[in-house]
mmCIF file of C-alpha atoms in Angstrom:
data_model
loop_
_atom_site.group_PDB
_atom_site.id
_atom_site.type_symbol
_atom_site.label_atom_id
_atom_site.label_comp_id
_atom_site.label_asym_id
_atom_site.label_seq_id
_atom_site.Cartn_x
_atom_site.Cartn_y
_atom_site.Cartn_z
ATOM 1 C CA UNK A 1 1.249 -22.622 18.483
ATOM 2 C CA UNK A 2 -0.204 -23.511 14.682
ATOM 3 C CA UNK A 3 -1.495 -20.400 12.486
ATOM 4 C CA UNK A 4 -3.486 -22.406 10.034
ATOM 5 C CA UNK A 5 -4.648 -20.265 6.660
ATOM 6 C CA UNK A 6 -8.666 -19.494 5.965
ATOM 7 C CA UNK A 7 -7.476 -22.806 2.880
ATOM 8 C CA UNK A 8 -7.084 -25.541 5.694
ATOM 9 C CA UNK A 9 -8.916 -24.463 9.587
ATOM 10 C CA UNK A 10 -11.211 -21.756 9.467
ATOM 11 C CA UNK A 11 -11.695 -21.968 13.076
ATOM 12 C CA UNK A 12 -8.386 -19.692 13.207
ATOM 13 C CA UNK A 13 -9.912 -17.134 12.044
ATOM 14 C CA UNK A 14 -11.173 -15.726 15.264
ATOM 15 C CA UNK A 15 -11.941 -17.614 18.581
ATOM 16 C CA UNK A 16 -15.443 -17.692 18.052
ATOM 17 C CA UNK A 17 -15.729 -18.766 14.687
ATOM 18 C CA UNK A 18 -15.921 -22.605 15.380
ATOM 19 C CA UNK A 19 -18.984 -24.262 14.534
ATOM 20 C CA UNK A 20 -20.090 -20.808 13.171
ATOM 21 C CA UNK A 21 -18.519 -20.837 9.001
ATOM 22 C CA UNK A 22 -19.855 -22.452 6.177
ATOM 23 C CA UNK A 23 -19.179 -26.090 5.622
ATOM 24 C CA UNK A 24 -18.109 -24.973 1.863
ATOM 25 C CA UNK A 25 -15.264 -23.617 3.390
ATOM 26 C CA UNK A 26 -13.485 -27.046 4.140
ATOM 27 C CA UNK A 27 -11.053 -27.804 1.088
ATOM 28 C CA UNK A 28 -12.951 -31.092 1.132
ATOM 29 C CA UNK A 29 -15.372 -29.254 -0.357
ATOM 30 C CA UNK A 30 -13.340 -28.366 -3.535
ATOM 31 C CA UNK A 31 -14.266 -25.136 -3.261
ATOM 32 C CA UNK A 32 -12.162 -21.746 -2.703
ATOM 33 C CA UNK A 33 -12.485 -19.495 0.924
ATOM 34 C CA UNK A 34 -14.208 -17.240 -1.638
ATOM 35 C CA UNK A 35 -17.482 -19.458 -1.877
ATOM 36 C CA UNK A 36 -19.329 -18.779 1.125
ATOM 37 C CA UNK A 37 -22.172 -15.930 0.241
ATOM 38 C CA UNK A 38 -21.580 -12.464 0.349
ATOM 39 C CA UNK A 39 -22.706 -9.387 0.357
ATOM 40 C CA UNK A 40 -25.505 -10.045 -1.934
ATOM 41 C CA UNK A 41 -26.482 -12.931 -0.447
ATOM 42 C CA UNK A 42 -26.179 -14.969 -3.705
ATOM 43 C CA UNK A 43 -25.867 -18.578 -3.874
ATOM 44 C CA UNK A 44 -22.287 -19.500 -3.125
ATOM 45 C CA UNK A 45 -22.136 -20.686 -6.879
ATOM 46 C CA UNK A 46 -22.413 -17.867 -8.539
ATOM 47 C CA UNK A 47 -20.671 -14.813 -6.336
ATOM 48 C CA UNK A 48 -20.533 -11.731 -7.886
ATOM 49 C CA UNK A 49 -16.912 -9.984 -9.129
ATOM 50 C CA UNK A 50 -16.202 -7.053 -6.880
ATOM 51 C CA UNK A 51 -14.870 -5.514 -9.837
ATOM 52 C CA UNK A 52 -16.219 -5.107 -13.249
ATOM 53 C CA UNK A 53 -12.743 -6.537 -15.298
ATOM 54 C CA UNK A 54 -11.913 -8.477 -12.442
ATOM 55 C CA UNK A 55 -14.298 -11.586 -11.230
ATOM 56 C CA UNK A 56 -10.704 -13.083 -9.538
ATOM 57 C CA UNK A 57 -11.067 -15.508 -6.350
ATOM 58 C CA UNK A 58 -10.593 -13.682 -2.696
ATOM 59 C CA UNK A 59 -6.963 -13.142 -2.178
ATOM 60 C CA UNK A 60 -6.926 -15.403 0.807
ATOM 61 C CA UNK A 61 -7.552 -18.019 -1.818
ATOM 62 C CA UNK A 62 -3.556 -19.118 -1.858
ATOM 63 C CA UNK A 63 -2.285 -22.446 -2.579
ATOM 64 C CA UNK A 64 -2.782 -24.362 0.202
ATOM 65 C CA UNK A 65 -0.143 -24.449 2.479
ATOM 66 C CA UNK A 66 0.715 -24.713 6.587
ATOM 67 C CA UNK A 67 0.426 -21.894 8.834
ATOM 68 C CA UNK A 68 3.901 -20.145 10.211
ATOM 69 C CA UNK A 69 4.446 -21.400 13.753
ATOM 70 C CA UNK A 70 5.203 -18.547 16.526
ATOM 71 C CA UNK A 71 8.765 -19.620 16.371
ATOM 72 C CA UNK A 72 9.101 -19.451 12.633
ATOM 73 C CA UNK A 73 6.989 -16.293 12.567
ATOM 74 C CA UNK A 74 8.661 -15.079 14.864
ATOM 75 C CA UNK A 75 12.206 -15.793 13.010
ATOM 76 C CA UNK A 76 10.769 -14.767 9.547
ATOM 77 C CA UNK A 77 9.893 -11.580 10.879
ATOM 78 C CA UNK A 78 13.390 -10.588 12.489
ATOM 79 C CA UNK A 79 14.822 -11.321 9.401
ATOM 80 C CA UNK A 80 12.764 -9.177 7.524
ATOM 81 C CA UNK A 81 13.464 -6.142 10.055
ATOM 82 C CA UNK A 82 17.221 -6.857 9.699
ATOM 83 C CA UNK A 83 16.856 -6.898 5.860
ATOM 84 C CA UNK A 84 14.774 -3.836 5.763
ATOM 85 C CA UNK A 85 17.662 -1.777 8.547
ATOM 86 C CA UNK A 86 20.367 -3.474 5.832
ATOM 87 C CA UNK A 87 18.388 -2.043 2.881
ATOM 88 C CA UNK A 88 18.261 1.357 4.163
ATOM 89 C CA UNK A 89 21.874 1.409 5.263
ATOM 90 C CA UNK A 90 23.459 0.200 1.786
ATOM 91 C CA UNK A 91 21.058 2.564 -0.391
ATOM 92 C CA UNK A 92 22.092 5.444 1.367
ATOM 93 C CA UNK A 93 25.865 4.062 0.851
ATOM 94 C CA UNK A 94 24.855 4.007 -3.248
ATOM 95 C CA UNK A 95 24.646 6.813 -5.604
ATOM 96 C CA UNK A 96 26.501 8.949 -7.980
ATOM 97 C CA UNK A 97 28.559 10.273 -4.913
ATOM 98 C CA UNK A 98 29.481 6.554 -2.824
ATOM 99 C CA UNK A 99 28.876 6.713 1.017
ATOM 100 C CA UNK A 100 31.196 5.205 3.446
ATOM 101 C CA UNK A 101 29.581 3.813 6.696
ATOM 102 C CA UNK A 102 32.073 5.477 8.544
ATOM 103 C CA UNK A 103 30.391 8.623 6.536
ATOM 104 C CA UNK A 104 27.092 7.606 7.269
ATOM 105 C CA UNK A 105 27.964 6.602 10.817
ATOM 106 C CA UNK A 106 29.423 9.695 11.420
ATOM 107 C CA UNK A 107 26.474 12.250 10.120
ATOM 108 C CA UNK A 108 24.012 9.802 12.459
ATOM 109 C CA UNK A 109 26.401 10.482 15.426
ATOM 110 C CA UNK A 110 26.605 13.989 15.210
ATOM 111 C CA UNK A 111 23.142 14.192 15.400
ATOM 112 C CA UNK A 112 22.838 12.503 18.091
ATOM 113 C CA UNK A 113 25.618 13.830 20.029
ATOM 114 C CA UNK A 114 27.789 11.246 20.350
ATOM 115 C CA UNK A 115 30.510 12.296 17.531
ATOM 116 C CA UNK A 116 31.915 15.879 18.012
ATOM 117 C CA UNK A 117 34.052 15.886 14.659
ATOM 118 C CA UNK A 118 32.059 17.382 11.868
ATOM 119 C CA UNK A 119 31.802 15.906 8.537
ATOM 120 C CA UNK A 120 32.906 17.908 5.273
ATOM 121 C CA UNK A 121 29.556 20.163 4.459
ATOM 122 C CA UNK A 122 28.831 18.818 1.788
ATOM 123 C CA UNK A 123 28.852 15.228 2.151
ATOM 124 C CA UNK A 124 26.742 16.102 5.242
ATOM 125 C CA UNK A 125 24.236 17.255 3.455
ATOM 126 C CA UNK A 126 24.376 14.662 1.273
ATOM 127 C CA UNK A 127 23.614 11.917 3.934
ATOM 128 C CA UNK A 128 21.523 14.110 5.889
ATOM 129 C CA UNK A 129 19.053 16.118 4.045
ATOM 130 C CA UNK A 130 18.745 14.296 0.331
ATOM 131 C CA UNK A 131 19.677 10.446 1.059
ATOM 132 C CA UNK A 132 18.743 9.445 4.463
ATOM 133 C CA UNK A 133 15.391 11.150 4.703
ATOM 134 C CA UNK A 134 14.627 9.632 1.027
ATOM 135 C CA UNK A 135 15.288 6.256 1.290
ATOM 136 C CA UNK A 136 13.391 6.273 4.822
ATOM 137 C CA UNK A 137 10.039 8.144 3.266
ATOM 138 C CA UNK A 138 10.612 5.509 0.288
ATOM 139 C CA UNK A 139 10.417 2.626 3.457
ATOM 140 C CA UNK A 140 7.263 4.647 5.570
ATOM 141 C CA UNK A 141 5.569 4.830 1.537
ATOM 142 C CA UNK A 142 6.219 1.035 0.436
ATOM 143 C CA UNK A 143 4.814 -0.166 3.976
ATOM 144 C CA UNK A 144 1.781 1.996 4.174
ATOM 145 C CA UNK A 145 0.857 1.151 0.105
ATOM 146 C CA UNK A 146 1.741 -2.518 0.900
ATOM 147 C CA UNK A 147 -0.556 -2.793 4.559
ATOM 148 C CA UNK A 148 -3.567 -0.229 2.564
ATOM 149 C CA UNK A 149 -3.779 -3.049 -1.139
ATOM 150 C CA UNK A 150 -3.767 -6.243 1.046
ATOM 151 C CA UNK A 151 -6.819 -4.516 3.610
ATOM 152 C CA UNK A 152 -8.655 -3.290 0.589
ATOM 153 C CA UNK A 153 -8.093 -7.140 -0.989
ATOM 154 C CA UNK A 154 -9.021 -8.448 2.166
ATOM 155 C CA UNK A 155 -12.562 -5.716 2.672
ATOM 156 C CA UNK A 156 -13.611 -5.906 -1.577
ATOM 157 C CA UNK A 157 -12.789 -9.720 -2.194
ATOM 158 C CA UNK A 158 -11.053 -8.210 -5.092
ATOM 159 C CA UNK A 159 -7.444 -9.929 -6.272
ATOM 160 C CA UNK A 160 -6.852 -6.619 -7.352
ATOM 161 C CA UNK A 161 -7.569 -4.136 -4.929
ATOM 162 C CA UNK A 162 -4.627 -1.722 -4.526
ATOM 163 C CA UNK A 163 -4.324 1.540 -2.182
ATOM 164 C CA UNK A 164 -5.481 3.105 -5.663
ATOM 165 C CA UNK A 165 -8.717 1.728 -5.669
ATOM 166 C CA UNK A 166 -10.499 4.278 -3.930
ATOM 167 C CA UNK A 167 -10.012 7.277 -6.489
ATOM 168 C CA UNK A 168 -8.229 9.090 -4.066
ATOM 169 C CA UNK A 169 -5.299 8.961 -5.517
ATOM 170 C CA UNK A 170 -6.605 10.449 -8.886
ATOM 171 C CA UNK A 171 -7.985 13.049 -6.424
ATOM 172 C CA UNK A 172 -4.566 13.994 -4.875
ATOM 173 C CA UNK A 173 -3.023 14.127 -8.307
ATOM 174 C CA UNK A 174 -5.570 16.638 -9.682
ATOM 175 C CA UNK A 175 -5.363 18.950 -6.391
ATOM 176 C CA UNK A 176 -1.347 18.928 -7.134
ATOM 177 C CA UNK A 177 -1.793 20.067 -10.725
ATOM 178 C CA UNK A 178 -4.005 22.551 -9.763
ATOM 179 C CA UNK A 179 -1.728 24.428 -7.250
ATOM 180 C CA UNK A 180 1.429 24.150 -9.460
ATOM 181 C CA UNK A 181 -0.434 25.284 -12.440
ATOM 182 C CA UNK A 182 -2.299 27.623 -11.089
ATOM 183 C CA UNK A 183 0.888 28.989 -8.688
ATOM 184 C CA UNK A 184 -0.783 28.572 -5.456
ATOM 185 C CA UNK A 185 0.756 27.994 -1.946
ATOM 186 C CA UNK A 186 4.779 28.040 -2.313
ATOM 187 C CA UNK A 187 7.445 24.704 -3.548
ATOM 188 C CA UNK A 188 6.687 21.315 -1.999
ATOM 189 C CA UNK A 189 4.654 22.521 0.767
ATOM 190 C CA UNK A 190 2.206 23.801 -1.535
ATOM 191 C CA UNK A 191 2.547 20.664 -3.827
ATOM 192 C CA UNK A 192 1.838 18.636 -0.594
ATOM 193 C CA UNK A 193 -1.265 20.820 0.786
ATOM 194 C CA UNK A 194 -2.708 20.817 -2.511
ATOM 195 C CA UNK A 195 -2.365 16.968 -3.123
ATOM 196 C CA UNK A 196 -3.738 16.142 0.172
ATOM 197 C CA UNK A 197 -6.576 18.732 -0.041
ATOM 198 C CA UNK A 198 -7.452 16.950 -3.504
ATOM 199 C CA UNK A 199 -7.640 13.865 -1.778
ATOM 200 C CA UNK A 200 -9.822 14.598 0.658
ATOM 201 C CA UNK A 201 -12.636 16.306 -1.526
ATOM 202 C CA UNK A 202 -12.162 13.000 -3.736
ATOM 203 C CA UNK A 203 -12.672 10.793 -0.498
ATOM 204 C CA UNK A 204 -15.603 13.298 0.155
ATOM 205 C CA UNK A 205 -17.454 12.587 -2.719
ATOM 206 C CA UNK A 206 -16.800 8.756 -2.497
ATOM 207 C CA UNK A 207 -18.550 8.727 0.718
ATOM 208 C CA UNK A 208 -21.153 11.096 -0.278
ATOM 209 C CA UNK A 209 -21.880 8.907 -3.275
ATOM 210 C CA UNK A 210 -21.711 5.482 -1.127
ATOM 211 C CA UNK A 211 -24.236 6.866 1.674
ATOM 212 C CA UNK A 212 -27.096 6.270 -0.669
ATOM 213 C CA UNK A 213 -26.175 2.890 -2.265
ATOM 214 C CA UNK A 214 -24.304 1.331 1.070
ATOM 215 C CA UNK A 215 -20.757 -0.217 1.922
ATOM 216 C CA UNK A 216 -21.124 -3.842 0.275
ATOM 217 C CA UNK A 217 -17.809 -4.744 -1.364
ATOM 218 C CA UNK A 218 -18.673 -4.847 -5.248
ATOM 219 C CA UNK A 219 -20.453 -0.526 -4.893
ATOM 220 C CA UNK A 220 -16.645 0.213 -3.124
ATOM 221 C CA UNK A 221 -15.028 -1.079 -6.235
ATOM 222 C CA UNK A 222 -17.283 0.465 -8.671
ATOM 223 C CA UNK A 223 -17.436 3.744 -7.164
ATOM 224 C CA UNK A 224 -14.378 4.445 -6.323
ATOM 225 C CA UNK A 225 -13.246 3.390 -9.690
ATOM 226 C CA UNK A 226 -16.142 6.286 -11.224
ATOM 227 C CA UNK A 227 -13.985 8.899 -8.877
ATOM 228 C CA UNK A 228 -10.766 7.956 -9.812
ATOM 229 C CA UNK A 229 -12.231 8.838 -13.306
ATOM 230 C CA UNK A 230 -13.317 11.784 -12.749
ATOM 231 C CA UNK A 231 -10.798 13.153 -11.165
ATOM 232 C CA UNK A 232 -7.837 11.843 -13.569
ATOM 233 C CA UNK A 233 -9.877 13.717 -16.533
ATOM 234 C CA UNK A 234 -9.939 16.838 -14.430
ATOM 235 C CA UNK A 235 -6.271 16.471 -14.151
ATOM 236 C CA UNK A 236 -5.442 16.383 -17.382
ATOM 237 C CA UNK A 237 -7.685 18.888 -17.809
ATOM 238 C CA UNK A 238 -6.085 21.516 -15.687
ATOM 239 C CA UNK A 239 -2.428 20.081 -17.811
ATOM 240 C CA UNK A 240 -4.532 20.922 -20.813
ATOM 241 C CA UNK A 241 -4.664 24.728 -19.814
ATOM 242 C CA UNK A 242 -1.245 25.184 -18.957
ATOM 243 C CA UNK A 243 1.184 26.868 -21.534
ATOM 244 C CA UNK A 244 3.883 26.145 -19.668
ATOM 245 C CA UNK A 245 6.515 22.795 -21.102
ATOM 246 C CA UNK A 246 8.692 23.390 -18.051
ATOM 247 C CA UNK A 247 5.872 23.152 -15.086
ATOM 248 C CA UNK A 248 4.034 20.144 -17.432
ATOM 249 C CA UNK A 249 6.857 18.440 -17.499
ATOM 250 C CA UNK A 250 7.442 18.540 -13.860
ATOM 251 C CA UNK A 251 3.813 17.912 -13.413
ATOM 252 C CA UNK A 252 4.095 14.280 -15.283
ATOM 253 C CA UNK A 253 7.007 13.014 -13.448
ATOM 254 C CA UNK A 254 5.743 13.858 -10.253
ATOM 255 C CA UNK A 255 2.519 11.965 -11.427
ATOM 256 C CA UNK A 256 4.590 8.388 -11.907
ATOM 257 C CA UNK A 257 5.999 9.141 -8.611
ATOM 258 C CA UNK A 258 9.121 10.850 -7.217
ATOM 259 C CA UNK A 259 11.117 11.023 -4.500
ATOM 260 C CA UNK A 260 13.318 13.455 -5.101
ATOM 261 C CA UNK A 261 11.770 16.557 -3.139
ATOM 262 C CA UNK A 262 11.649 14.056 0.237
ATOM 263 C CA UNK A 263 12.243 16.225 3.592
ATOM 264 C CA UNK A 264 12.383 15.627 7.084
ATOM 265 C CA UNK A 265 8.970 17.445 7.716
ATOM 266 C CA UNK A 266 7.670 14.773 4.905
ATOM 267 C CA UNK A 267 8.975 11.746 6.666
ATOM 268 C CA UNK A 268 7.592 12.960 9.653
ATOM 269 C CA UNK A 269 4.417 12.915 8.790
ATOM 270 C CA UNK A 270 4.437 9.701 6.801
ATOM 271 C CA UNK A 271 5.472 8.239 9.664
ATOM 272 C CA UNK A 272 2.997 9.531 12.471
ATOM 273 C CA UNK A 273 -0.106 8.497 10.132
ATOM 274 C CA UNK A 274 1.557 5.328 8.884
ATOM 275 C CA UNK A 275 1.933 3.889 12.165
ATOM 276 C CA UNK A 276 -1.349 5.028 13.520
ATOM 277 C CA UNK A 277 -2.642 3.891 10.162
ATOM 278 C CA UNK A 278 -1.154 0.652 10.611
ATOM 279 C CA UNK A 279 -2.150 -0.074 14.020
ATOM 280 C CA UNK A 280 -5.584 0.401 13.439
ATOM 281 C CA UNK A 281 -5.481 -2.227 10.178
ATOM 282 C CA UNK A 282 -3.827 -4.628 12.225
ATOM 283 C CA UNK A 283 -6.314 -4.261 15.007
ATOM 284 C CA UNK A 284 -9.296 -5.279 12.615
ATOM 285 C CA UNK A 285 -7.054 -8.234 11.448
ATOM 286 C CA UNK A 286 -9.458 -10.821 13.014
ATOM 287 C CA UNK A 287 -12.291 -8.515 10.775
ATOM 288 C CA UNK A 288 -10.044 -8.505 7.752
ATOM 289 C CA UNK A 289 -10.314 -12.858 7.814
ATOM 290 C CA UNK A 290 -13.514 -13.025 7.873
ATOM 291 C CA UNK A 291 -14.354 -10.236 4.632
ATOM 292 C CA UNK A 292 -12.160 -12.573 3.033
ATOM 293 C CA UNK A 293 -15.171 -15.170 3.412
ATOM 294 C CA UNK A 294 -17.348 -12.326 2.606
ATOM 295 C CA UNK A 295 -19.637 -9.935 5.233
ATOM 296 C CA UNK A 296 -21.897 -12.749 6.043
ATOM 297 C CA UNK A 297 -18.488 -14.838 7.340
ATOM 298 C CA UNK A 298 -17.716 -11.917 8.970
ATOM 299 C CA UNK A 299 -21.365 -10.855 10.911
ATOM 300 C CA UNK A 300 -21.267 -14.631 11.751
ATOM 301 C CA UNK A 301 -17.957 -14.135 13.521
ATOM 302 C CA UNK A 302 -19.361 -10.706 15.256
ATOM 303 C CA UNK A 303 -18.062 -8.106 13.173
ATOM 304 C CA UNK A 304 -19.970 -5.185 12.438
ATOM 305 C CA UNK A 305 -19.743 -5.366 9.443
ATOM 306 C CA UNK A 306 -20.442 -1.335 8.395
ATOM 307 C CA UNK A 307 -18.981 0.259 10.996
ATOM 308 C CA UNK A 308 -15.504 -1.853 10.918
ATOM 309 C CA UNK A 309 -15.402 -1.348 6.992
ATOM 310 C CA UNK A 310 -15.857 2.247 7.422
ATOM 311 C CA UNK A 311 -12.914 2.654 9.737
ATOM 312 C CA UNK A 312 -11.017 0.509 7.093
ATOM 313 C CA UNK A 313 -12.235 2.553 4.276
ATOM 314 C CA UNK A 314 -11.018 6.093 6.134
ATOM 315 C CA UNK A 315 -7.565 4.615 7.584
ATOM 316 C CA UNK A 316 -6.746 3.497 3.816
ATOM 317 C CA UNK A 317 -7.730 6.540 1.948
ATOM 318 C CA UNK A 318 -5.656 8.685 4.923
ATOM 319 C CA UNK A 319 -2.463 6.597 4.522
ATOM 320 C CA UNK A 320 -2.906 6.598 0.360
ATOM 321 C CA UNK A 321 -3.969 10.498 0.223
ATOM 322 C CA UNK A 322 -0.390 10.739 2.608
ATOM 323 C CA UNK A 323 1.503 8.940 0.720
ATOM 324 C CA UNK A 324 0.392 10.547 -3.007
ATOM 325 C CA UNK A 325 0.914 13.825 -1.148
ATOM 326 C CA UNK A 326 4.253 13.310 -0.388
ATOM 327 C CA UNK A 327 5.873 11.105 -3.152
ATOM 328 C CA UNK A 328 2.561 11.393 -6.259
ATOM 329 C CA UNK A 329 1.325 7.942 -7.322
ATOM 330 C CA UNK A 330 3.262 4.913 -6.951
ATOM 331 C CA UNK A 331 1.499 1.951 -8.470
ATOM 332 C CA UNK A 332 2.086 -2.011 -8.047
ATOM 333 C CA UNK A 333 3.620 -1.276 -4.310
ATOM 334 C CA UNK A 334 0.216 -1.903 -3.322
ATOM 335 C CA UNK A 335 -1.497 -4.987 -5.402
ATOM 336 C CA UNK A 336 1.785 -6.954 -5.676
ATOM 337 C CA UNK A 337 3.848 -6.931 -2.177
ATOM 338 C CA UNK A 338 0.267 -8.645 -0.213
ATOM 339 C CA UNK A 339 0.041 -11.478 -2.707
ATOM 340 C CA UNK A 340 3.790 -12.107 -2.585
ATOM 341 C CA UNK A 341 3.902 -12.034 1.245
ATOM 342 C CA UNK A 342 0.693 -14.669 1.328
ATOM 343 C CA UNK A 343 3.135 -17.317 -0.169
ATOM 344 C CA UNK A 344 5.108 -16.975 2.693
ATOM 345 C CA UNK A 345 3.498 -15.916 5.848
ATOM 346 C CA UNK A 346 0.612 -17.267 5.210
ATOM 347 C CA UNK A 347 -3.542 -15.418 4.646
ATOM 348 C CA UNK A 348 -3.810 -14.742 7.757
ATOM 349 C CA UNK A 349 -4.038 -11.186 8.150
ATOM 350 C CA UNK A 350 -3.048 -10.629 12.014
ATOM 351 C CA UNK A 351 0.844 -12.517 9.947
ATOM 352 C CA UNK A 352 0.159 -11.435 7.363
ATOM 353 C CA UNK A 353 0.212 -7.339 7.966
ATOM 354 C CA UNK A 354 3.154 -7.097 9.629
ATOM 355 C CA UNK A 355 5.176 -8.940 6.662
ATOM 356 C CA UNK A 356 3.561 -6.935 4.433
ATOM 357 C CA UNK A 357 4.461 -3.528 5.972
ATOM 358 C CA UNK A 358 8.338 -4.944 5.800
ATOM 359 C CA UNK A 359 8.211 -6.359 2.531
ATOM 360 C CA UNK A 360 6.457 -2.905 1.102
ATOM 361 C CA UNK A 361 9.005 -1.270 2.787
ATOM 362 C CA UNK A 362 12.544 -3.160 1.396
ATOM 363 C CA UNK A 363 10.818 -3.205 -2.080
ATOM 364 C CA UNK A 364 9.731 0.874 -2.436
ATOM 365 C CA UNK A 365 13.763 1.534 -0.901
ATOM 366 C CA UNK A 366 15.143 -0.903 -3.504
ATOM 367 C CA UNK A 367 13.326 0.562 -6.764
ATOM 368 C CA UNK A 368 14.011 4.052 -5.869
ATOM 369 C CA UNK A 369 17.160 3.189 -5.263
ATOM 370 C CA UNK A 370 17.118 1.325 -9.014
ATOM 371 C CA UNK A 371 15.353 4.727 -10.619
ATOM 372 C CA UNK A 372 18.331 7.314 -8.998
ATOM 373 C CA UNK A 373 21.414 4.896 -10.317
ATOM 374 C CA UNK A 374 19.888 3.138 -13.358
ATOM 375 C CA UNK A 375 20.516 6.201 -15.267
ATOM 376 C CA UNK A 376 23.047 8.362 -13.455
ATOM 377 C CA UNK A 377 22.809 11.383 -13.892
ATOM 378 C CA UNK A 378 18.988 11.332 -15.250
ATOM 379 C CA UNK A 379 17.015 9.991 -12.644
ATOM 380 C CA UNK A 380 13.858 7.479 -13.549
ATOM 381 C CA UNK A 381 10.515 8.176 -11.859
ATOM 382 C CA UNK A 382 10.058 5.242 -9.012
ATOM 383 C CA UNK A 383 6.471 4.997 -10.739
ATOM 384 C CA UNK A 384 8.363 3.366 -13.357
ATOM 385 C CA UNK A 385 10.698 1.151 -11.800
ATOM 386 C CA UNK A 386 8.013 -0.016 -9.519
ATOM 387 C CA UNK A 387 6.109 -0.804 -12.701
ATOM 388 C CA UNK A 388 8.982 -2.807 -14.300
ATOM 389 C CA UNK A 389 9.416 -4.797 -11.197
ATOM 390 C CA UNK A 390 6.152 -6.011 -9.987
ATOM 391 C CA UNK A 391 4.773 -6.981 -13.848
ATOM 392 C CA UNK A 392 6.712 -9.910 -14.068
ATOM 393 C CA UNK A 393 6.286 -10.442 -10.350
ATOM 394 C CA UNK A 394 2.750 -10.461 -10.570
ATOM 395 C CA UNK A 395 2.765 -12.853 -13.244
ATOM 396 C CA UNK A 396 4.881 -15.339 -11.518
ATOM 397 C CA UNK A 397 2.248 -15.023 -8.749
ATOM 398 C CA UNK A 398 -0.556 -15.909 -11.238
ATOM 399 C CA UNK A 399 1.207 -18.380 -12.565
ATOM 400 C CA UNK A 400 1.843 -20.289 -9.108
ATOM 401 C CA UNK A 401 -1.782 -19.849 -8.117
ATOM 402 C CA UNK A 402 -2.241 -21.679 -11.524
ATOM 403 C CA UNK A 403 -4.154 -18.920 -13.176
ATOM 404 C CA UNK A 404 -2.074 -18.089 -15.820
#
């Protein structure tokens, strides 16, 4: 069965879509899928920009292409799972001290009760306590951020939307910095708890502000930017009160994103929240297809626009806050990965979202490995490498779309 992207056959968006979408969505009309009237009810010729700095077309407005058939999608998805598993194995082995395949198998087999012969304690600790949780956490965080980016790009109809659009990451950063400077809590647990508390406060403020103005896409973007700037300023203010240069340096390193503190408890939390959040977002895939054309189109497909938007905002905020609380703010994953995957899988979200999760995991696993080994023994914050990799990739996407 052929999966047709919105660029080609709008009836593929939802079983109830046939005959309900405006004719302007047809490629023969020479207009992009963003042309149908958005939330504000303005004419298709003048859709409002969802971001003050970006009046780009909807994220689904990629060059028209045939969708993947069911067999092709299954084959590509299987290849993606194999690529992610292979990336995890290779990246666990790579480092200042190389780990053999037999050593990795021995460490895993010992935990599963399949192997009784112990490894040398230092090697066992290197694999099980340091590298494996770090690589797995990278995959989970990358998948979560990429899925959040794909969802928010559809909800806001903004090609530049990413998981940090709602200001949640700024709130998490403020909370983490506050507990560190004030010496509240202990170790990584206190840091994670403070970051999560800050994320909840910032998201609560966002919802409070949107309660009066409504949940249309432009207000979500603008209010999120305002909340983010507020908490960024608070973070800078708290940092200025710290007279300890070592603490300031450590906080700056964390703010750029770091997997160095990855432990199994963080892996478990991200696995549970990530799986639950992705299930919710995947269930909203037909609604996301409608949102790509605007709230009016989504409503015509039978979508409860306000409730679905609220569910998606809460879910993406939870995924983002969990990721930031675990590893800090890591940019470009949620921005570039969904755009790249659309060229392979097409814009329909029921196909796009699973591929985006796999690609996000692979991208961040390799970015973190490069950050760990490129300047060994000095470790570079992974956020630096995601930016270095993300900028040229994003420029390539813009060039492919004819916007550069």
